[in-house]
PDB file of C-alpha atoms in Angstrom:
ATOM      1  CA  UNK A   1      11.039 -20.360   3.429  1.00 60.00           C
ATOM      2  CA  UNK A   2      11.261 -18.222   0.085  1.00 68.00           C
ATOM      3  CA  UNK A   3      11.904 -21.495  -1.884  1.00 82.00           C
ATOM      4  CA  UNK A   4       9.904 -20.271  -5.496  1.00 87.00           C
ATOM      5  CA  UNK A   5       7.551 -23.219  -5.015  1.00 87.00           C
ATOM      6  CA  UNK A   6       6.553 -21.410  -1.710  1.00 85.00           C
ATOM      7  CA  UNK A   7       6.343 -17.977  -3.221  1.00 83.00           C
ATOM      8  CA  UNK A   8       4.076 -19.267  -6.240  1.00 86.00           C
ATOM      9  CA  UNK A   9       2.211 -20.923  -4.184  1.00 86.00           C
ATOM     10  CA  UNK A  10       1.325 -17.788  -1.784  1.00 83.00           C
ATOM     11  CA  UNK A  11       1.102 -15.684  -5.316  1.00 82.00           C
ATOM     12  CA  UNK A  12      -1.523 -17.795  -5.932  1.00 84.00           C
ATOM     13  CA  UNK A  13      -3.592 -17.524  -3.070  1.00 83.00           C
ATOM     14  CA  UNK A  14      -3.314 -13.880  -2.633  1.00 80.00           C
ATOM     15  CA  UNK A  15      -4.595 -13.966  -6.324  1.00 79.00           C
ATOM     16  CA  UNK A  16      -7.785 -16.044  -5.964  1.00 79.00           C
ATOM     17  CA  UNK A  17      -8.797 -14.185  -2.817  1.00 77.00           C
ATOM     18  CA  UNK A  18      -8.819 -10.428  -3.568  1.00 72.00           C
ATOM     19  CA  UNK A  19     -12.321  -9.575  -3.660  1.00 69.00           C
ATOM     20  CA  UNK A  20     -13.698  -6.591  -4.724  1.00 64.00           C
ATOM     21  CA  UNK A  21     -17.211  -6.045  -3.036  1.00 72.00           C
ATOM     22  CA  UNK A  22     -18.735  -3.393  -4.826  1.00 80.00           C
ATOM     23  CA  UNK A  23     -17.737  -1.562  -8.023  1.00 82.00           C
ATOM     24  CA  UNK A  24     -21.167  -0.141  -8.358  1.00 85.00           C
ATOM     25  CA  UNK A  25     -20.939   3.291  -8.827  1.00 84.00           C
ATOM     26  CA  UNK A  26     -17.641   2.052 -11.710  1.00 84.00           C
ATOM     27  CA  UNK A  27     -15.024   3.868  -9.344  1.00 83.00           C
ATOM     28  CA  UNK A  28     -12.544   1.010 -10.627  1.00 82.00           C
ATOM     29  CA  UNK A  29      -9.911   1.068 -11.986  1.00 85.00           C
ATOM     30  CA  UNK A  30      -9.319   4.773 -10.987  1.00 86.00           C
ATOM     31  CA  UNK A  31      -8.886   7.637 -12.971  1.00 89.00           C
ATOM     32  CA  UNK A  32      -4.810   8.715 -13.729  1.00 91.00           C
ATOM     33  CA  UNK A  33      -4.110  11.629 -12.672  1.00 93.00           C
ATOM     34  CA  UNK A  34      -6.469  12.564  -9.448  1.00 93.00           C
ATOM     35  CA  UNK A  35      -5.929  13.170  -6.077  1.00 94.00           C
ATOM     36  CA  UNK A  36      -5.436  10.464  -3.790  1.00 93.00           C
ATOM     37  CA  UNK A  37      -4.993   9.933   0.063  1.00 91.00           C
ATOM     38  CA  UNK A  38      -3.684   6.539   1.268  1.00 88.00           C
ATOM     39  CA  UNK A  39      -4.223   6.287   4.948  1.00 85.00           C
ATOM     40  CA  UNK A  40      -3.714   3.700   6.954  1.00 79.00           C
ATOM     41  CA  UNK A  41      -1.035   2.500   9.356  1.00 74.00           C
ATOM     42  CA  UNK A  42      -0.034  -0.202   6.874  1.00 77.00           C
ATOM     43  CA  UNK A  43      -0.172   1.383   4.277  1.00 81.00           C
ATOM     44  CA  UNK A  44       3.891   2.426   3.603  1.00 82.00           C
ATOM     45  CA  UNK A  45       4.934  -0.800   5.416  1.00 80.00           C
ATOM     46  CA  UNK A  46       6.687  -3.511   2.634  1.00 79.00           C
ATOM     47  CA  UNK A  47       7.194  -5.426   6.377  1.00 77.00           C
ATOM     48  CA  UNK A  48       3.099  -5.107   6.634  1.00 78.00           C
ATOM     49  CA  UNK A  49       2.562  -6.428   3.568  1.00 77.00           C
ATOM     50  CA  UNK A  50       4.552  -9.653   3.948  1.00 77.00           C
ATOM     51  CA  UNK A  51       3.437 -10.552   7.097  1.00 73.00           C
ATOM     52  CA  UNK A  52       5.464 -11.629   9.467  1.00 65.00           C
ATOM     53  CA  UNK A  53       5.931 -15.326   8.266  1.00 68.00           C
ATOM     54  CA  UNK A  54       8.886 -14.342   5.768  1.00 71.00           C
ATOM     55  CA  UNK A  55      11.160 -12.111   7.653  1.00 71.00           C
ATOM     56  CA  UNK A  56      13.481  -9.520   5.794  1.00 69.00           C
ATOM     57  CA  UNK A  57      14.141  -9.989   2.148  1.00 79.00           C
ATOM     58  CA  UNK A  58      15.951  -7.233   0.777  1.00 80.00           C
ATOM     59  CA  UNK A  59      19.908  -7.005   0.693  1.00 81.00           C
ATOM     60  CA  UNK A  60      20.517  -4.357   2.792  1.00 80.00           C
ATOM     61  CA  UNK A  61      24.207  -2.661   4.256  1.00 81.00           C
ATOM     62  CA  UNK A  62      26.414  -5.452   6.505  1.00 80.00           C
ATOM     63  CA  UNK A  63      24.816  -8.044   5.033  1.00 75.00           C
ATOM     64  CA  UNK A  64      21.208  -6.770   7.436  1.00 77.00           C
ATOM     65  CA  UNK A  65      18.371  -7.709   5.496  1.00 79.00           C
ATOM     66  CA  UNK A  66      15.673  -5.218   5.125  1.00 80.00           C
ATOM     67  CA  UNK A  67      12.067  -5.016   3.540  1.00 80.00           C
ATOM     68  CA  UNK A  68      13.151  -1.897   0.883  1.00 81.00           C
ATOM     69  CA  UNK A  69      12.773  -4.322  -1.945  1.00 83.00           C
ATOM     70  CA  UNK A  70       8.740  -4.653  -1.568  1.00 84.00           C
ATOM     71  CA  UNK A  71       6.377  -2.267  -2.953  1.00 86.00           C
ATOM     72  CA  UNK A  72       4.414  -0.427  -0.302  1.00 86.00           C
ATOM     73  CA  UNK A  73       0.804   0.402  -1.443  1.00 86.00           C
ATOM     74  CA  UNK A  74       1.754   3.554  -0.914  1.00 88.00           C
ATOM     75  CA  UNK A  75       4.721   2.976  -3.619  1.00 90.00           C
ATOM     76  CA  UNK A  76       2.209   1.185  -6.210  1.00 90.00           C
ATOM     77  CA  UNK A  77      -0.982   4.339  -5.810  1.00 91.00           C
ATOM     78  CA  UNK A  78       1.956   6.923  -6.842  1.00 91.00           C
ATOM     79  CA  UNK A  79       3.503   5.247  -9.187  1.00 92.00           C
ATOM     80  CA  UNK A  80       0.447   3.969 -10.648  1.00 90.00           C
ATOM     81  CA  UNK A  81      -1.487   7.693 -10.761  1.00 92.00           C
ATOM     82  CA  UNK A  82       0.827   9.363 -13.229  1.00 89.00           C
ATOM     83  CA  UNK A  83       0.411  12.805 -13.329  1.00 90.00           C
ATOM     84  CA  UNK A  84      -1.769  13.080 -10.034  1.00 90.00           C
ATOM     85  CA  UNK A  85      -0.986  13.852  -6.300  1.00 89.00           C
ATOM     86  CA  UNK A  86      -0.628  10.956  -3.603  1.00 89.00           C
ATOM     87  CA  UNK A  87      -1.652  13.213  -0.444  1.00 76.00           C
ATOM     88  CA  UNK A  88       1.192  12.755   1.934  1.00 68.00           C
ATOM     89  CA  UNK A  89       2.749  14.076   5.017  1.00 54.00           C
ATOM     90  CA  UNK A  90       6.905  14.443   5.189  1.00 43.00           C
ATOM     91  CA  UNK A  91       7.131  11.736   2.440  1.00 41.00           C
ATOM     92  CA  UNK A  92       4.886   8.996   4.416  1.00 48.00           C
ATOM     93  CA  UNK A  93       1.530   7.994   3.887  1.00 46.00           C
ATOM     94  CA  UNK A  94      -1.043   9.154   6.133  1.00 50.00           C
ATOM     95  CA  UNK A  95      -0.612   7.126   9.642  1.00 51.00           C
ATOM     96  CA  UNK A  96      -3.975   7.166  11.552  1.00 50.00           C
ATOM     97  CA  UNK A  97      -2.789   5.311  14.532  1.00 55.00           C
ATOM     98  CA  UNK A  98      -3.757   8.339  17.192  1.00 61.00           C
ATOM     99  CA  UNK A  99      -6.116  10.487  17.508  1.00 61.00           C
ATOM    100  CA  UNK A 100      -3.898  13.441  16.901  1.00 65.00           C
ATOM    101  CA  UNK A 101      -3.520  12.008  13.249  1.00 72.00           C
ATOM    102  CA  UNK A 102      -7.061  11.637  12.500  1.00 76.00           C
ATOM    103  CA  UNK A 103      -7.538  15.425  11.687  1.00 79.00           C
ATOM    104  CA  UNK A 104      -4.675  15.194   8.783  1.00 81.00           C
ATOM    105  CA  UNK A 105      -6.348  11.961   7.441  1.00 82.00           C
ATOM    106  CA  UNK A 106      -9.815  13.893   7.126  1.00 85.00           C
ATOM    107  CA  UNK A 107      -8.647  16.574   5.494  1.00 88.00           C
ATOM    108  CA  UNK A 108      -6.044  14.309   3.135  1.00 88.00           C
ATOM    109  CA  UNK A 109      -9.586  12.556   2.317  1.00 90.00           C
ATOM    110  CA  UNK A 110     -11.691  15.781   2.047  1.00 93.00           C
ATOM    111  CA  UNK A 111      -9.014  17.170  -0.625  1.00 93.00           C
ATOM    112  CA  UNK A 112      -8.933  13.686  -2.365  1.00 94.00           C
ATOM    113  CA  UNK A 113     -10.813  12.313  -5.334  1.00 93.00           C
ATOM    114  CA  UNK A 114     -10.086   9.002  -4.306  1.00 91.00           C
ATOM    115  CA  UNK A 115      -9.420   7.749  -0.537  1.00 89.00           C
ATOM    116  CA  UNK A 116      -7.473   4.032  -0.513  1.00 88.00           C
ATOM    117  CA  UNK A 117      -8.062   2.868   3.542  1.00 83.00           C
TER     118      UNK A 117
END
């Protein structure tokens, strides 16, 4: 585990299997500087995006490893749309994971030029 062998290796695969399904109406790459809502329960989790095969990374306080380290989505759609608006709620990325939440992740997408799911 996290030998660099073993994270090249799963750098690699991630890399040959992103597929993008459609681009037909050219809305890749996006546009800097729009409005955009990133909803999804995932979404601001760097745990999420590892999986759960690696375990914490990150040095964290006592010597606790944490997942702080790994850029979130989240982290990458605001600091990739300079001068635009990530919608948000307290800081976090939209969670849709009741239906109480699916109201604010409507209207985060109704305000939005672009909606990342």
């Amino acid at each position: 585990v996290q030998q660099e062998s073993h994270v090249q290796a799963s750098l690699n695969a991630a890399r040959k299997t992103m597929t993008l399904l459609k681009n037909d109406k050219k809305i890749l790459p996006f546009t800097k500087g729009k409005v955009v809502a990133v909803i999804g329960e995932s979404s601001n989790s760097g745990e999420d995006i590892l999986g759960n095969y690696v375990g914490p990374i990150c040095p964290g306080p006592n010597r606790k490893k944490t997942f702080n380290c790994v850029a979130t989505i989240f982290d990458m759609v605001k600091k990739l749309n300079e001068q635009g608006t990530v919608n948000s709620i307290s800081g976090q990325t939209l969670l849709v994971d009741n239906v109480n939440d699916v109201d604010q992740a409507l209207d985060a997408a109704n305000q939005a030029d672009y909606v990342v799911l």
